[in-house]
Short mmCIF file of C-alpha atoms in Angstrom, two decimals:
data_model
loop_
_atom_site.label_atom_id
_atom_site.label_comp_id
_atom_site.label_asym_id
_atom_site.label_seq_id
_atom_site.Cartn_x
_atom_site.Cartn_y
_atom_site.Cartn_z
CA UNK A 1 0.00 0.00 0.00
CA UNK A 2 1.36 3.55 -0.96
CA UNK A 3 1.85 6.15 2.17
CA UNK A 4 1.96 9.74 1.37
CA UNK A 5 3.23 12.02 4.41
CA UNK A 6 3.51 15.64 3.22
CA UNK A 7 0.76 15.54 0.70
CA UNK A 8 -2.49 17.75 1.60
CA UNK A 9 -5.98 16.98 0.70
CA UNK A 10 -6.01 18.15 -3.17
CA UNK A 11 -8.17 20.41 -5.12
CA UNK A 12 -10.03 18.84 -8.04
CA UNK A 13 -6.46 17.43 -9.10
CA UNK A 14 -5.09 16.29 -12.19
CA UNK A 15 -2.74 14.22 -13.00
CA UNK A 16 -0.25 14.83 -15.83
CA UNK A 17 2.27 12.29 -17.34
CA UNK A 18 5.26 12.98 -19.69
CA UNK A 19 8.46 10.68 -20.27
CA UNK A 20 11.13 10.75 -22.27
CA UNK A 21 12.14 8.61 -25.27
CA UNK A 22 10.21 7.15 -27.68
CA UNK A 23 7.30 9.27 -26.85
CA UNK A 24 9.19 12.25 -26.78
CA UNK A 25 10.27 13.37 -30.28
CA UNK A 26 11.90 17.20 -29.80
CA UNK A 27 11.24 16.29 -25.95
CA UNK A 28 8.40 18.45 -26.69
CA UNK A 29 6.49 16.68 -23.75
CA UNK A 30 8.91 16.20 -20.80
CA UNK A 31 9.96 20.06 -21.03
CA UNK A 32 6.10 20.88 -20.94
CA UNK A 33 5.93 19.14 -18.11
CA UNK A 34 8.65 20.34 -16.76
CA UNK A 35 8.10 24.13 -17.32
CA UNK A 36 4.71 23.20 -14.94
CA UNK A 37 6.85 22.24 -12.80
CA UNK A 38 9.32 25.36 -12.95
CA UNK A 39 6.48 28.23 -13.43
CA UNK A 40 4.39 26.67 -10.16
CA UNK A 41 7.42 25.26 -8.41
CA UNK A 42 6.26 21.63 -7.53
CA UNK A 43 7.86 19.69 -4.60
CA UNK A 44 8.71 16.06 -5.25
CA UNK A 45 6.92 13.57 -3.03
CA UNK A 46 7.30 10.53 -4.49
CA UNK A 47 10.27 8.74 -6.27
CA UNK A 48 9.77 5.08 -8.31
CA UNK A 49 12.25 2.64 -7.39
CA UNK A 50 14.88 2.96 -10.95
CA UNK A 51 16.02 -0.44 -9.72
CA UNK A 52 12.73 -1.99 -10.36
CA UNK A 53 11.86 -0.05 -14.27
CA UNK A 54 15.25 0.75 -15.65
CA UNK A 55 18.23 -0.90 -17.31
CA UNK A 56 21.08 1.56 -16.37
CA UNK A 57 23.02 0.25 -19.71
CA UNK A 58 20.13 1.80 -21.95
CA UNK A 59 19.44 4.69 -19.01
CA UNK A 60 22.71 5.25 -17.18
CA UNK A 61 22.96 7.21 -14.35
CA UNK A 62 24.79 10.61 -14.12
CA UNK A 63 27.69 12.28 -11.44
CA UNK A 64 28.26 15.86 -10.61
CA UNK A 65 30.44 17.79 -8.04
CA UNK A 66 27.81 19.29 -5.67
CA UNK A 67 29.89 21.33 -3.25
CA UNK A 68 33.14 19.01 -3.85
CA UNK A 69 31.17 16.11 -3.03
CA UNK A 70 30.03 13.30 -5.75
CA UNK A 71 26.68 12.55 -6.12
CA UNK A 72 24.83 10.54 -8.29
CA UNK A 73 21.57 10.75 -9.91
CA UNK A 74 19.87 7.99 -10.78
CA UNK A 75 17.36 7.65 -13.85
CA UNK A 76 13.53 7.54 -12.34
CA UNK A 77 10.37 8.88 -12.71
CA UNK A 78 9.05 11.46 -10.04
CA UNK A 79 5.83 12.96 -9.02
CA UNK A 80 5.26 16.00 -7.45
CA UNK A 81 2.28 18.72 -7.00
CA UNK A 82 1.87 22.15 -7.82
CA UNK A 83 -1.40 24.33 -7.19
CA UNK A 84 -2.60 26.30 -10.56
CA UNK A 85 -3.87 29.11 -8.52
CA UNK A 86 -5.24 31.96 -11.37
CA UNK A 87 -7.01 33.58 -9.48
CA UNK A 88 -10.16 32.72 -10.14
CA UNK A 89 -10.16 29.18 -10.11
CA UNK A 90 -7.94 26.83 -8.22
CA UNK A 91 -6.76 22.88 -8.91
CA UNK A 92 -3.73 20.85 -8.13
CA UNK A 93 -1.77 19.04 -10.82
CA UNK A 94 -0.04 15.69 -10.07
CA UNK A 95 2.98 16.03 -12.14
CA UNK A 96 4.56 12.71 -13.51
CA UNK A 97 7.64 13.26 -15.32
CA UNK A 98 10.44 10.29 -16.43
CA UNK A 99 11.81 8.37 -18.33
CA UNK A 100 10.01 5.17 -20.59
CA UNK A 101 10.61 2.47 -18.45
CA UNK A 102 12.90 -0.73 -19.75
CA UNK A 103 11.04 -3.41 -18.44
CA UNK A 104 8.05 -4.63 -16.22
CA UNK A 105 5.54 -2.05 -17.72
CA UNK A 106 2.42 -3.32 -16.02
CA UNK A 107 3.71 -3.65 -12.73
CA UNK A 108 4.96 0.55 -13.56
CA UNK A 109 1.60 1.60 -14.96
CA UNK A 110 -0.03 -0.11 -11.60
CA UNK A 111 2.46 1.92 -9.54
CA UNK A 112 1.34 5.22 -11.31
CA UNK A 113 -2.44 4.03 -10.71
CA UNK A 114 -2.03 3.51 -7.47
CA UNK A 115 -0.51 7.23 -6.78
CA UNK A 116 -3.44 8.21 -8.47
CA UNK A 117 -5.95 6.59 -6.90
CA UNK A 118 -4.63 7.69 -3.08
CA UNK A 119 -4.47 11.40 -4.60
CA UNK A 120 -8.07 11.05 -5.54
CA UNK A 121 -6.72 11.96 -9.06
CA UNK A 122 -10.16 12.85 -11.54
CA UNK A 123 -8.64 12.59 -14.86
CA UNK A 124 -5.32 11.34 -16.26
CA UNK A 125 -3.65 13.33 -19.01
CA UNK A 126 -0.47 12.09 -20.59
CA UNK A 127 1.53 14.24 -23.23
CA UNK A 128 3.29 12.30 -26.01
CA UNK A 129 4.95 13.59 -29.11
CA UNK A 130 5.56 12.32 -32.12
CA UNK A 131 7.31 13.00 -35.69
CA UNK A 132 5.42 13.75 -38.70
CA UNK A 133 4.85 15.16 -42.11
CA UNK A 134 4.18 18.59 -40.76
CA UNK A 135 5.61 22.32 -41.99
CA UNK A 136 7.34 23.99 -39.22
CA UNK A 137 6.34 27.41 -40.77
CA UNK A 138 2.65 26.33 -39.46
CA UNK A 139 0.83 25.94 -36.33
CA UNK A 140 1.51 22.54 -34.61
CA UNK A 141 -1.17 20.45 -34.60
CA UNK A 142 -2.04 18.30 -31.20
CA UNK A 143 -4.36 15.44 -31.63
CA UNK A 144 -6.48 14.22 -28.06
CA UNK A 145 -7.73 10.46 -28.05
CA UNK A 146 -9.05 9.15 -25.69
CA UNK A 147 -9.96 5.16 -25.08
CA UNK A 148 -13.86 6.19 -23.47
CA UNK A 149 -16.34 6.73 -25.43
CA UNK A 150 -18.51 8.91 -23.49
CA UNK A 151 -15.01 10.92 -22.37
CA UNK A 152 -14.59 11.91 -26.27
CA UNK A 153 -17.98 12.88 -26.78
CA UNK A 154 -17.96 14.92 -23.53
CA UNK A 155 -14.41 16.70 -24.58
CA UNK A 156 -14.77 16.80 -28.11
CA UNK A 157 -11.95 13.99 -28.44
CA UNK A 158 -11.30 11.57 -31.04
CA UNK A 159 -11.97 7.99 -29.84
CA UNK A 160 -8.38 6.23 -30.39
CA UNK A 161 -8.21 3.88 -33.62
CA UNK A 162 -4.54 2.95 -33.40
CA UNK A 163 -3.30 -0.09 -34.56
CA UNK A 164 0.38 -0.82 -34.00
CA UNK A 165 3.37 -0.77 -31.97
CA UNK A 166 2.58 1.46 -29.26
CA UNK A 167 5.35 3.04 -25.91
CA UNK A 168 4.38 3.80 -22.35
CA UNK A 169 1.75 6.48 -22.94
CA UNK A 170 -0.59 3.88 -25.00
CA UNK A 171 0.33 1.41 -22.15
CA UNK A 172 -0.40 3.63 -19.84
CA UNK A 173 -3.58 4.71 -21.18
CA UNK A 174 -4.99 1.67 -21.18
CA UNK A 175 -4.30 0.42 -18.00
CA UNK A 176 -6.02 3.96 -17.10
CA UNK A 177 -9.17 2.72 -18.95
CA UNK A 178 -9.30 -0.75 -17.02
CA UNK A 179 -8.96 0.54 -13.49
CA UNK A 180 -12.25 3.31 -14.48
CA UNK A 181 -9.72 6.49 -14.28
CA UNK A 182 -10.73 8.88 -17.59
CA UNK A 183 -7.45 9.47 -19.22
CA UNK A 184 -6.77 11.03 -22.41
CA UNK A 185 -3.65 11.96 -24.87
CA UNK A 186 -2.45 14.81 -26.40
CA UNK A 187 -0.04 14.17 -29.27
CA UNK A 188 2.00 17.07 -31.26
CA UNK A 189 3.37 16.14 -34.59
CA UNK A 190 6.91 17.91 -34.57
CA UNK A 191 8.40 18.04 -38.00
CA UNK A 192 10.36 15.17 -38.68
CA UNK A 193 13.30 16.73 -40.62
CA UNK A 194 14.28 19.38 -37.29
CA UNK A 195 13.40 16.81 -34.64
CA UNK A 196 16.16 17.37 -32.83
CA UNK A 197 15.54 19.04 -29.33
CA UNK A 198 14.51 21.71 -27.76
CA UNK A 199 11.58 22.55 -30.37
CA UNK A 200 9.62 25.13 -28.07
CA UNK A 201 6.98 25.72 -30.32
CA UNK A 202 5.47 22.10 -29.89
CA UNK A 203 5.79 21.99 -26.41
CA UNK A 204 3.82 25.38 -26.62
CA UNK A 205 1.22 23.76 -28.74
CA UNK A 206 0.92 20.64 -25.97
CA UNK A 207 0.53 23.41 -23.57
CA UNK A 208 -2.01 25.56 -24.68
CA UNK A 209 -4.09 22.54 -25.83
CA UNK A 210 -3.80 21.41 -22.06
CA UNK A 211 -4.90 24.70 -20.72
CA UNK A 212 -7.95 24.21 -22.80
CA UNK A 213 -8.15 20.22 -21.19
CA UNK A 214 -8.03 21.12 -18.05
CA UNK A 215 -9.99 25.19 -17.65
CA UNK A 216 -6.84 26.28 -15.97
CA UNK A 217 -4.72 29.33 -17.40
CA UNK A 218 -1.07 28.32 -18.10
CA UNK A 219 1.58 30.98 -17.58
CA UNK A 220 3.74 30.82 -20.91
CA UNK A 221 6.54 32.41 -19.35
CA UNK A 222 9.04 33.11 -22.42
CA UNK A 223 7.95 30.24 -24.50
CA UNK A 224 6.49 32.38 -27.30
CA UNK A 225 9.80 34.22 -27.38
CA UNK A 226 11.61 30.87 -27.95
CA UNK A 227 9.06 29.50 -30.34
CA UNK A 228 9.49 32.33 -32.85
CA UNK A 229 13.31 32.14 -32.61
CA UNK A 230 12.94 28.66 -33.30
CA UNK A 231 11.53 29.54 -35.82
CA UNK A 232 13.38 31.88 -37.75
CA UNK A 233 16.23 29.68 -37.29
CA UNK A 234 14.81 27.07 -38.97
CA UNK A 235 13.71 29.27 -41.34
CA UNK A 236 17.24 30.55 -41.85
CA UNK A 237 18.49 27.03 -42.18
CA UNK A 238 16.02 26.05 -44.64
CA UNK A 239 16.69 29.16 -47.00
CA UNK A 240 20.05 27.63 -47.03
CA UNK A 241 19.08 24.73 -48.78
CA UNK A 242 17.50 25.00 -52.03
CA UNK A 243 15.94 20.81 -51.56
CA UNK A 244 14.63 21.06 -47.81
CA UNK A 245 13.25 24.98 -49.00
CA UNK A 246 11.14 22.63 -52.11
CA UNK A 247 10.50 20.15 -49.32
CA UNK A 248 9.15 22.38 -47.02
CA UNK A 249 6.97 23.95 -49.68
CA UNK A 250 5.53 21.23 -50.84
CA UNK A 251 4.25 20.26 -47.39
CA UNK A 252 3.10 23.43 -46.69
CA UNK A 253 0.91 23.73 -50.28
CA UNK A 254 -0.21 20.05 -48.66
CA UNK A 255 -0.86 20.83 -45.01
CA UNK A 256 -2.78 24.35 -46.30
CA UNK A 257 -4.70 22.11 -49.08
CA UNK A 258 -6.26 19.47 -46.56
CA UNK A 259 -7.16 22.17 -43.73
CA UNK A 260 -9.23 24.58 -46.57
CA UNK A 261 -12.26 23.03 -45.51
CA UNK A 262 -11.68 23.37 -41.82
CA UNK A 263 -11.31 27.07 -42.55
CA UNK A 264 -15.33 27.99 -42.28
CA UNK A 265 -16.49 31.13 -40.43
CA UNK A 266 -18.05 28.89 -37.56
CA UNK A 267 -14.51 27.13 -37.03
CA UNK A 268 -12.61 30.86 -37.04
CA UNK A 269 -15.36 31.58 -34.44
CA UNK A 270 -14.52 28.53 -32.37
CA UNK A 271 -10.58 29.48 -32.45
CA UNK A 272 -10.79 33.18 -31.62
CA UNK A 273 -13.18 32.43 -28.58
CA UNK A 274 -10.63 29.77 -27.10
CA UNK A 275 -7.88 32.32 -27.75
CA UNK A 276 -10.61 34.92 -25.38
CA UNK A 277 -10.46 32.17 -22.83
CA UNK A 278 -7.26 31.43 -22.80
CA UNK A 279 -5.54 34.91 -22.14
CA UNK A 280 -8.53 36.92 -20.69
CA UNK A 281 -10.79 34.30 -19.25
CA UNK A 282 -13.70 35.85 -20.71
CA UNK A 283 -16.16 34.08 -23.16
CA UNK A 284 -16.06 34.91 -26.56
CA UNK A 285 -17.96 37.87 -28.31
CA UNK A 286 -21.63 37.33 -28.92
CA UNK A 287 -22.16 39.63 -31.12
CA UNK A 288 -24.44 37.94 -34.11
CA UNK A 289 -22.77 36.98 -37.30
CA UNK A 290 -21.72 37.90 -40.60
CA UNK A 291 -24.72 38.18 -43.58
CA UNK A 292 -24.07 37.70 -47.08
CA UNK A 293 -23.81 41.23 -47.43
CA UNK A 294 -21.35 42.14 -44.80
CA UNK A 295 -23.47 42.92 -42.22
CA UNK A 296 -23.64 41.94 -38.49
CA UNK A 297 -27.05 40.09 -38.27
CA UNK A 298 -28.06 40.22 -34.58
CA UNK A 299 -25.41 42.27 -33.41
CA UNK A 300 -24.16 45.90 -32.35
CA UNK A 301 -25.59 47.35 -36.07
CA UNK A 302 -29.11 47.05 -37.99
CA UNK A 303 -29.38 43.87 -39.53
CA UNK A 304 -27.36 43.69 -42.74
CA UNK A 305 -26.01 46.92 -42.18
CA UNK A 306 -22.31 47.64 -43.75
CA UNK A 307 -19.87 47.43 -41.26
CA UNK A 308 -15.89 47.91 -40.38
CA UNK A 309 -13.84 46.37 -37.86
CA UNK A 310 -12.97 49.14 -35.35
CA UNK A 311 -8.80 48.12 -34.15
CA UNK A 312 -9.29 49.85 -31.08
CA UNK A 313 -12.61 48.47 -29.42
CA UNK A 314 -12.84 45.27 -31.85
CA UNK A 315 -16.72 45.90 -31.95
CA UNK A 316 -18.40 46.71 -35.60
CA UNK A 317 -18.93 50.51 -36.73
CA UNK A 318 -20.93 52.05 -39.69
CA UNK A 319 -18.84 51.81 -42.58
CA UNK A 320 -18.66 55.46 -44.13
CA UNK A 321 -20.73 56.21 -47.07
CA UNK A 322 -19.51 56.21 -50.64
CA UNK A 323 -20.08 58.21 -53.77
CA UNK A 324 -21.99 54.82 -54.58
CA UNK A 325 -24.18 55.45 -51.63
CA UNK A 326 -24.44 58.90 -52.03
CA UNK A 327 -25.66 57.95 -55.94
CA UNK A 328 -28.53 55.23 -54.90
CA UNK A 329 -29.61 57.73 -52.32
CA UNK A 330 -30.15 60.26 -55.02
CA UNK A 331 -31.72 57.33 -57.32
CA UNK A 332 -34.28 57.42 -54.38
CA UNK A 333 -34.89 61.32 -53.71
CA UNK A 334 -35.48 61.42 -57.69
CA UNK A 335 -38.01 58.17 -58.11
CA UNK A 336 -39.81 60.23 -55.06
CA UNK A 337 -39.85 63.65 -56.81
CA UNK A 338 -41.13 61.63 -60.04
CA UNK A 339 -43.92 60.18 -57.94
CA UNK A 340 -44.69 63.19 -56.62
CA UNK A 341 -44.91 65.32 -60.26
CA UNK A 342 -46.98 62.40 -61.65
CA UNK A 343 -49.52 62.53 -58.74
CA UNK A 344 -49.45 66.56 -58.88
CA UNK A 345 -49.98 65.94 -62.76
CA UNK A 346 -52.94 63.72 -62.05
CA UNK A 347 -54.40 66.31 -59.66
CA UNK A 348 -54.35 69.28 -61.93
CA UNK A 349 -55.61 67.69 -65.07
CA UNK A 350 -58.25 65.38 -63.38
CA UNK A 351 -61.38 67.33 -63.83
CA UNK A 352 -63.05 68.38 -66.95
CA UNK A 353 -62.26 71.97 -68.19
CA UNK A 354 -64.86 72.11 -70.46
CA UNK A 355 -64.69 74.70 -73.59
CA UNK A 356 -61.90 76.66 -74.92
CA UNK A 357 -60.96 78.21 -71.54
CA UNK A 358 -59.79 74.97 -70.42
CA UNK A 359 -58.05 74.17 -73.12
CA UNK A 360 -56.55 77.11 -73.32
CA UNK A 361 -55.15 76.82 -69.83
CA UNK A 362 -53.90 72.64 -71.03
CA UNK A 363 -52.31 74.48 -73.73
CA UNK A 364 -50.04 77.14 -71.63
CA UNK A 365 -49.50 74.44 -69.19
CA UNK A 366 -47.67 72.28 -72.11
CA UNK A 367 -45.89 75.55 -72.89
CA UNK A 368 -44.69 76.17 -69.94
CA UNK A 369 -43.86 72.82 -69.61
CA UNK A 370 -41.66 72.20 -72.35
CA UNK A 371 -40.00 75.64 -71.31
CA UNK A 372 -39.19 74.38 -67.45
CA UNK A 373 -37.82 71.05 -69.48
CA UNK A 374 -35.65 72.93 -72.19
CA UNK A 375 -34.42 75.08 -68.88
CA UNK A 376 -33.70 71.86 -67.02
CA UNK A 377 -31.93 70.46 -70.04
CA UNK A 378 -29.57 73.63 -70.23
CA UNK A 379 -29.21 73.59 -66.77
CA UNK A 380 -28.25 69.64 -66.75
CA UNK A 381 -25.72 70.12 -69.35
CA UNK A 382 -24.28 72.98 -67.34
CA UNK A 383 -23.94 70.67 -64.53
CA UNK A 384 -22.51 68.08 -66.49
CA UNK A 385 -20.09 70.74 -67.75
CA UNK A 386 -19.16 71.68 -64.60
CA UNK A 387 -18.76 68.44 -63.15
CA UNK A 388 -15.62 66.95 -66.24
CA UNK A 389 -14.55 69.94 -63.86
CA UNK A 390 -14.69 68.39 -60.57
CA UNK A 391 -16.93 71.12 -59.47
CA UNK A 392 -20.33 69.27 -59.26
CA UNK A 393 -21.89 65.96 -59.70
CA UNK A 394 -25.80 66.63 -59.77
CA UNK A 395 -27.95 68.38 -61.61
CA UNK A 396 -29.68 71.42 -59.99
CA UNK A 397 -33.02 69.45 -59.39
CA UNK A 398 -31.34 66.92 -57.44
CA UNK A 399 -31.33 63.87 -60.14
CA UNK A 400 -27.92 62.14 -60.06
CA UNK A 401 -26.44 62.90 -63.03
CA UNK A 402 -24.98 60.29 -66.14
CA UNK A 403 -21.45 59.08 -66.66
CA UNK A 404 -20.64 59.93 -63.07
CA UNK A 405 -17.63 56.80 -62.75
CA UNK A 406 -14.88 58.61 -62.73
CA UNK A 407 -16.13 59.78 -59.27
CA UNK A 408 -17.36 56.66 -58.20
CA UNK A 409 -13.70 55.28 -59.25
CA UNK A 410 -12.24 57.66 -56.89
CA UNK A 411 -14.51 57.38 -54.12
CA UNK A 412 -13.49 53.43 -53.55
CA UNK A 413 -10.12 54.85 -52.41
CA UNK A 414 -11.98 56.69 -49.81
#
């Protein structure tokens, strides 16, 4: 039976696994681990037995000079706690961070369990990664599977289909599933032709996809700082060499290619409200959605109104009208004033005149009729005139005037 002295009663706690080796390509997850470990300074409780899991020929142990004195350190796995305090919300994580074990797996896995079980340990996440057919210029992508049904529908996890040879985090994952303890994966694909270590910007990835996991905010210390230096130095590298530049291309036109479809406005709207969590703990913006037309159905703006993304407040504004506006608005005002000149038009000549007196008056009215429309006419040109001039684009009785695109051509750029 395990006996833990030192070890208070735990918050809704979590256990975390990483180990080293075959699981670990770019050690992407032992230094995630780790940097938990660092950022909330955890204090080792427990220590597995090395003479029990390891073969110190594969795994051999290490000296150093510690104030003149020898010492050496033995190859194990360790667990120890740290409290992700944001503020907000508190849980403790049960850290588990080694090395793959060399032999008796089961009886290792049943150790683990065991620590997990007297922890009262809720969930069991283990961080693997792996190498793959993946661009470094893009985001890493981290896969979660899980063995439990119900756990990936619940998580929005994909339900493990793996057939093959397998290391200690598939082991380790199923024994999870046997003894009734959820447990889930999170794999990042590191790019197979820079898989040496450190490669930041996967552990990164298998960090931020945790934070997500687990509802706790991770501080990043200067991991984004070292993931874009990594890289530009890959980059740099890679410029170097016409072949791996092709390479690289090629997977990128590939990796871009099979992710188009993923690229919808509801998946965007997914991403950018995780990204809300994540640094502001806030829920995302519920502002309506895009129409057709550009408009913000439902949101700060009438429905299918126009709108422009203001940088400073990140809420939609009134877009500012155009000399396109500005020209249907006039369309409008002049259909009106037609309307209006038929109906007066109507009204005037509705009743019966009678005798020459009324047609006398029908008679001047024509007159002065087609006098007011030779005067508009001259007028109209004028405008016209006037407007090759850039001095006016309407004619005086308000009707948007012909041939007006060199206007409108300008008034885009506005």
């Amino acid at each position: 039976m395990i006996e833990l002295e030192g070890v208070p009663e735990l918050i809704d706690p979590v256990m975390i696994c990483a180990f080293e080796g075959w699981n670990d390509a770019g050690d992407a997850a032992s230094t995630a681990v780790g940097h938990l470990d660092r950022e909330w300074k955890g204090e080792v409780f427990a220590s597995l037995d090395a003479e029990d899991y390891y073969d110190f020929q594969v795994n051999r142990p290490t000296v150093a000079l510690e104030g003149g004195v020898r010492k050496i350190t033995w190859p194990t796995t360790r667990l120890s706690v740290v409290r992700a305090d944001t503020g907000e919300k508190s849980r403790d994580l049960v850290l588990v961070r080694g090395i793959e074990p060399s032999m008796r797996w089961r009886s290792f896995c049943n150790e683990i369990l065991g620590y997990a079980h007297e922890l009262g340990v809720e969930m069991v996440v283990i961080l693997g990664a792996l190498l793959g057919d993946t661009p470094h210029t893009r985001p890493v992508p981290v896969s979660g599977v899980t063995s439990d049904p119900d756990l990936a529908r619940s998580l929005d996890l994909e339900e493990t289909r793996y057939e093959g040879p397998t290391g200690i985090v598939g082991v380790l994952q199923e024994a999870c599933t046997h003894a009734g303890v959820p447990a889930v994966s999170l794999w990042a694909a590191v790019p197979h032709y820079v898989s040496q270590p450190p490669n930041p910007k996967a552990t990164l990835a298998l960090l931020n996809r945790l934070e997500d996991l687990i509802a706790v905010r991770i501080p990043l210390g200067e991991l984004t700082e070292d993931s874009r230096a990594w890289q530009l130095g890959v980059d740099q590298l890679a410029a170097e060499d016409s072949e791996v530049a092709e390479y690289v291309q090629s997977l990128e036109e590939a990796r871009d290619t099979a992710e188009l479809p993923e690229a919808s406005g509801e998946a965007i709207a997914r991403e950018f409200e995780r990204y809300l969590r994540r640094r502001d703990g806030q829920p995302g913006p519920t502002g309506g959605h895009a129409t057709e037309s550009g408009g913000l159905e439902g949101g700060t703006g009438a429905p299918g109104a126009p709108y422009l993304r203001d940088p400073s407040s990140g809420h939609g504004r009134p877009r500012k009208p155009s000399p396109k506006d500005e020209v249907a608005k006039d369309d409008e005002v002049a259909k009106e004033g037609d309307a209006e000149e038929t109906h007066g038009a109507e009204g005037t000549g509705g009743g019966d005149g009678g005798g020459a007196e009324g047609d006398a008056k029908d008679a001047a009215k024509d007159e002065d009729a087609a006098t007011d429309g030779a005067k508009g006419a001259d007028d109209g040109q004028g405008a016209e005139d006037r407007g090759t001039d850039g001095q006016g684009a309407e004619d005086r009785d308000g009707s948007p005037r012909d041939g007006g695109g060199g206007d409108e051509g300008s008034g885009s750029d506005r």
